[in-house]
XYZ file of C-alpha atoms in Angstrom:
321
model
C -68.720 -36.946 84.789
C -68.248 -36.926 88.580
C -65.206 -39.202 88.699
C -62.595 -38.795 91.416
C -59.563 -38.215 89.171
C -55.926 -39.138 89.745
C -53.863 -37.383 87.065
C -50.168 -37.870 86.432
C -48.320 -36.800 83.297
C -44.869 -37.442 81.854
C -44.123 -39.973 84.582
C -40.337 -40.076 84.673
C -39.323 -43.314 86.400
C -40.563 -46.679 87.559
C -41.013 -45.740 91.209
C -43.102 -42.681 90.359
C -45.188 -44.760 87.993
C -45.806 -47.419 90.649
C -46.725 -44.767 93.224
C -49.432 -43.447 90.910
C -50.779 -46.943 90.371
C -50.756 -47.511 94.134
C -52.824 -44.361 94.705
C -55.392 -45.781 92.329
C -55.266 -49.218 93.937
C -55.738 -47.834 97.447
C -58.988 -46.126 96.368
C -60.379 -48.775 94.042
C -62.413 -50.703 96.595
C -64.359 -47.568 97.570
C -65.840 -46.998 94.114
C -68.245 -48.801 91.779
C -66.475 -47.841 88.544
C -62.760 -47.680 87.728
C -61.568 -45.967 84.554
C -57.903 -45.969 83.555
C -56.505 -44.185 80.514
C -52.834 -44.485 79.584
C -51.179 -42.665 76.698
C -47.527 -43.314 75.960
C -45.210 -46.047 74.767
C -46.128 -49.634 75.461
C -44.282 -52.680 74.169
C -44.336 -56.447 74.522
C -41.408 -58.463 75.806
C -41.695 -62.254 76.013
C -45.460 -62.075 75.811
C -45.810 -59.524 78.632
C -46.893 -55.902 78.167
C -44.849 -53.039 79.596
C -45.572 -49.307 79.859
C -42.491 -47.104 79.636
C -41.647 -44.170 81.935
C -40.363 -41.128 80.049
C -36.883 -40.722 81.593
C -35.691 -44.305 81.855
C -33.153 -45.658 79.365
C -34.161 -48.792 77.465
C -31.142 -50.197 75.678
C -32.328 -53.800 75.740
C -35.315 -55.961 76.493
C -33.891 -56.527 79.973
C -34.060 -52.776 80.623
C -37.745 -52.939 79.760
C -38.296 -55.780 82.188
C -36.269 -54.041 84.910
C -37.381 -50.410 84.503
C -40.682 -50.607 82.664
C -44.091 -51.093 84.299
C -45.868 -54.373 83.713
C -49.532 -53.945 82.885
C -50.120 -56.660 85.468
C -49.206 -54.072 88.126
C -52.482 -52.375 87.152
C -54.488 -55.519 86.475
C -54.078 -56.783 90.032
C -56.402 -54.002 91.176
C -59.030 -54.888 88.588
C -59.747 -58.455 89.650
C -62.003 -59.962 92.244
C -64.257 -56.907 92.482
C -67.880 -58.058 92.750
C -70.516 -55.914 90.982
C -67.951 -53.334 89.920
C -67.002 -52.075 86.477
C -63.386 -51.741 85.307
C -62.323 -49.953 82.126
C -58.654 -49.980 81.078
C -57.649 -48.056 77.952
C -54.152 -48.365 76.494
C -53.497 -45.687 73.899
C -50.064 -47.251 73.529
C -50.188 -49.903 70.825
C -47.222 -48.693 68.798
C -44.298 -50.332 67.082
C -41.347 -50.821 69.387
C -39.578 -47.395 69.319
C -36.242 -48.970 70.300
C -36.290 -51.904 67.915
C -33.777 -50.425 65.485
C -31.210 -50.216 68.305
C -31.752 -53.767 69.540
C -30.903 -57.154 68.203
C -33.734 -58.863 66.408
C -34.482 -61.312 69.172
C -37.651 -63.359 69.297
C -39.412 -60.916 71.609
C -38.462 -57.709 69.827
C -40.152 -57.990 66.476
C -42.522 -55.034 66.834
C -45.649 -57.113 67.329
C -47.330 -54.456 69.445
C -48.965 -55.177 72.772
C -50.026 -58.703 73.625
C -53.683 -59.481 74.091
C -54.868 -59.228 77.691
C -57.760 -61.425 78.862
C -60.029 -59.056 80.813
C -61.229 -60.089 84.269
C -64.959 -60.522 84.825
C -66.676 -57.146 84.894
C -63.900 -55.464 82.897
C -63.286 -54.002 79.463
C -59.790 -53.521 78.051
C -59.404 -51.263 75.016
C -56.424 -50.766 72.698
C -56.056 -47.748 70.451
C -55.028 -49.974 67.537
C -54.719 -53.602 66.556
C -51.602 -55.589 67.432
C -48.455 -54.640 65.534
C -49.871 -51.430 64.073
C -48.925 -47.819 64.736
C -51.379 -45.496 66.482
C -51.612 -42.090 64.820
C -50.624 -39.145 67.007
C -52.765 -36.714 65.007
C -52.155 -33.061 64.230
C -53.276 -31.570 67.540
C -52.520 -31.966 71.227
C -54.105 -35.403 71.538
C -54.089 -38.563 69.438
C -56.797 -39.337 66.900
C -58.023 -42.082 69.212
C -58.063 -39.831 72.287
C -60.003 -37.070 70.527
C -62.674 -39.509 69.377
C -62.842 -41.153 72.798
C -63.340 -37.792 74.537
C -66.145 -36.882 72.156
C -68.002 -40.170 72.426
C -67.625 -40.758 76.176
C -69.753 -37.723 77.031
C -72.676 -38.699 74.794
C -75.732 -39.106 76.979
C -77.454 -42.470 77.270
C -74.898 -44.266 75.082
C -73.936 -47.760 76.253
C -70.228 -48.355 76.825
C -69.884 -50.899 74.025
C -71.522 -48.413 71.642
C -69.044 -45.731 72.730
C -66.164 -47.903 71.549
C -67.944 -48.859 68.337
C -68.333 -45.147 67.606
C -64.634 -44.575 68.340
C -63.592 -47.395 66.040
C -65.664 -45.936 63.194
C -64.198 -42.446 63.755
C -60.592 -43.629 63.878
C -60.938 -45.871 60.838
C -62.395 -42.961 58.867
C -59.788 -40.435 59.993
C -56.838 -42.746 59.301
C -58.157 -44.119 56.005
C -58.527 -47.532 57.567
C -54.917 -47.717 58.771
C -55.721 -47.751 62.497
C -58.334 -50.074 63.946
C -59.039 -49.812 67.692
C -59.815 -53.075 69.474
C -61.519 -54.077 72.726
C -61.800 -57.206 74.843
C -64.782 -57.278 77.172
C -66.052 -59.374 80.043
C -68.665 -56.881 81.221
C -71.653 -58.504 82.885
C -75.233 -57.566 83.669
C -77.108 -54.696 82.074
C -75.639 -52.187 79.646
C -73.320 -49.703 81.369
C -73.518 -45.959 80.700
C -70.651 -43.608 81.471
C -72.966 -40.625 81.066
C -76.591 -41.596 81.719
C -79.368 -39.172 80.917
C -79.270 -36.161 83.239
C -82.749 -36.031 84.777
C -82.249 -32.597 86.345
C -81.185 -31.146 83.001
C -84.587 -32.048 81.551
C -86.443 -30.577 84.517
C -84.503 -27.296 84.248
C -85.147 -27.194 80.496
C -88.892 -27.614 80.989
C -88.926 -24.844 83.587
C -87.036 -22.505 81.262
C -89.410 -23.204 78.378
C -92.481 -22.648 80.573
C -91.150 -19.272 81.704
C -90.421 -18.385 78.065
C -93.969 -19.252 76.923
C -92.593 -22.069 74.750
C -95.158 -24.518 75.991
C -95.330 -26.695 72.880
C -91.592 -27.363 73.164
C -91.982 -27.943 76.913
C -94.716 -30.494 76.204
C -92.465 -32.424 73.819
C -89.646 -32.599 76.359
C -92.098 -33.551 79.114
C -93.363 -36.435 76.994
C -89.794 -37.619 76.417
C -89.019 -37.328 80.125
C -91.975 -39.517 81.061
C -90.958 -42.144 78.511
C -87.424 -42.211 79.925
C -88.458 -42.021 83.600
C -91.998 -43.432 83.877
C -91.747 -43.838 87.668
C -90.722 -40.230 88.391
C -93.724 -38.283 89.682
C -92.219 -34.875 88.910
C -92.324 -35.651 85.172
C -96.105 -35.964 85.264
C -96.410 -32.841 87.420
C -94.360 -30.859 84.902
C -96.429 -32.117 81.996
C -99.531 -31.230 83.989
C -98.289 -27.636 84.207
C -97.664 -27.513 80.484
C -101.061 -28.986 79.621
C -102.682 -26.495 81.991
C -100.968 -23.581 80.243
C -102.052 -25.012 76.888
C -105.638 -25.124 78.293
C -105.677 -28.914 78.091
C -107.294 -28.984 81.527
C -108.539 -32.570 81.523
C -105.093 -33.855 80.477
C -103.497 -31.666 83.134
C -105.762 -33.138 85.795
C -104.865 -36.676 84.693
C -101.147 -35.856 84.889
C -101.448 -34.344 88.358
C -103.408 -37.327 89.656
C -100.839 -39.726 88.167
C -98.035 -37.772 89.851
C -99.787 -38.064 93.222
C -100.386 -41.774 92.701
C -96.651 -42.246 92.202
C -95.719 -39.959 95.069
C -98.372 -38.541 97.432
C -95.843 -35.882 98.486
C -95.258 -34.539 94.970
C -96.036 -30.954 95.955
C -95.867 -29.573 92.451
C -98.955 -31.617 91.595
C -100.862 -29.717 94.299
C -99.365 -26.236 94.323
C -97.051 -24.578 91.839
C -96.558 -20.867 91.297
C -94.566 -19.211 88.532
C -93.799 -15.564 87.914
C -92.774 -14.604 84.414
C -90.243 -11.901 83.631
C -91.490 -8.321 83.993
C -94.841 -9.484 85.346
C -96.111 -8.970 88.868
C -98.839 -11.589 88.860
C -98.174 -15.136 89.890
C -99.608 -17.935 87.766
C -101.066 -20.697 89.926
C -100.722 -24.246 88.639
C -101.475 -27.660 90.106
C -104.558 -29.449 91.356
C -105.623 -26.408 93.376
C -106.666 -24.690 90.155
C -107.883 -27.893 88.502
C -110.159 -28.438 91.495
C -111.682 -24.991 91.072
C -112.217 -25.582 87.369
C -113.840 -28.984 87.652
C -115.626 -29.189 90.993
C -116.843 -25.601 91.286
C -116.013 -25.926 94.967
C -113.661 -22.988 94.909
C -111.557 -22.771 98.037
C -113.120 -25.892 99.534
C -111.399 -27.976 96.841
C -108.056 -26.582 97.942
C -108.831 -27.443 101.558
C -109.566 -31.041 100.577
C -106.147 -31.287 98.947
C -104.386 -29.756 101.941
C -106.179 -32.182 104.249
C -104.904 -35.030 102.077
C -101.331 -33.785 102.415
C -101.634 -33.543 106.186
C -103.229 -36.976 106.322
C -100.231 -38.395 104.488
C -97.837 -36.679 106.862
C -99.207 -35.064 110.046
C -95.833 -33.370 110.573
C -95.916 -31.713 107.135
C -95.464 -28.060 108.153
C -95.489 -26.848 104.542
C -98.999 -28.219 104.007
C -100.191 -26.622 107.261
C -98.810 -23.249 106.179
C -100.642 -23.542 102.856
C-alpha cells in the first residue's frame, strides 16, 4: 500500500522500544498518513496505558511504570498535525498477565487498557473491549490481526467501514467473546487506505481488448467512467471498445468527450493495437472515425493533426504523425 514501513519485533527493553518510536516520530512530519500497529502485552496502571517490552521483568506496578512504555510516548507524535491522518491500533487489550503475582491493589484489577481520547484527525483502535481477553487464534497472527489484514486491502472501502468489518469478523470467530472497539476524531471526507487503483482498470481494459473480450471491456470502461468522470483516458478507452463493437457513433462521442476533457489525450486521436499472432495493426481513435463519417479520408486525419499542433506547437509527436 506504498507506506514507508518501520518494523521492529520482539522489542526487548525500554530503550530499544523508545528508539523505534523515535524513528517514527522523526519521520512523521514528512507524511500525510501515520499508521501504527502494536501487538503484545499492554496493561493499565493508575489510569495510564503501558506497552511491555519482552525481556524486562515486571514484578510490580512500579516496574511497569519504570520499564514499560507509556502510550503517551507515541501519542505525542500524533497531535498538532494539520490535515494529516493518524491511525493507532493496539492489539494488546488483554488481562494483566502478572496480576496473579501482584497484590490486588487498586490499579491492578485486570481492567484492560484505559480509554484514550484521540487527537483531532486520529483514530485509535483496540482489539477488544476493556477488561476482556483478545484471542491469539490458531495461526501465526491473532484473530483480530488476520481480519484487519484482510479488510485493510479492500479497495475503495472507507476506514470506518474497515473497522466495522473487522468487528463483525472477530465477533463471529470468537462467538461474541471479543468485541473490537475504536475511538475516532477523523475529520473531513472519508479516508481510504486503499483507494481504487486507476491504472489497474486501464490495464484490465487493454488486456480484454487484446483478448477480443470487448463486452467485458465495455462494462469495465463504463465503471471506470462512473468512478473517474474527469479522466479523459476512460472515455478514450470506451471509445476503442465501442469502435471494436461497431458502435461507431458512440465511439465518436467518447473520443470527442475525451478531447474536451484533455486536448492532449492522444489515444482519442491515434491508437494502434496488434493482437497476438497477427501482423496487421488495428487503427483506433478519431482518425478512423473521421474517415467513416466525413468521407474525407486522409484529409480528416490532417485536420486532427493540425489541431494537436495548434494546441502545442512544440508537440513533436503530432508533427511526426
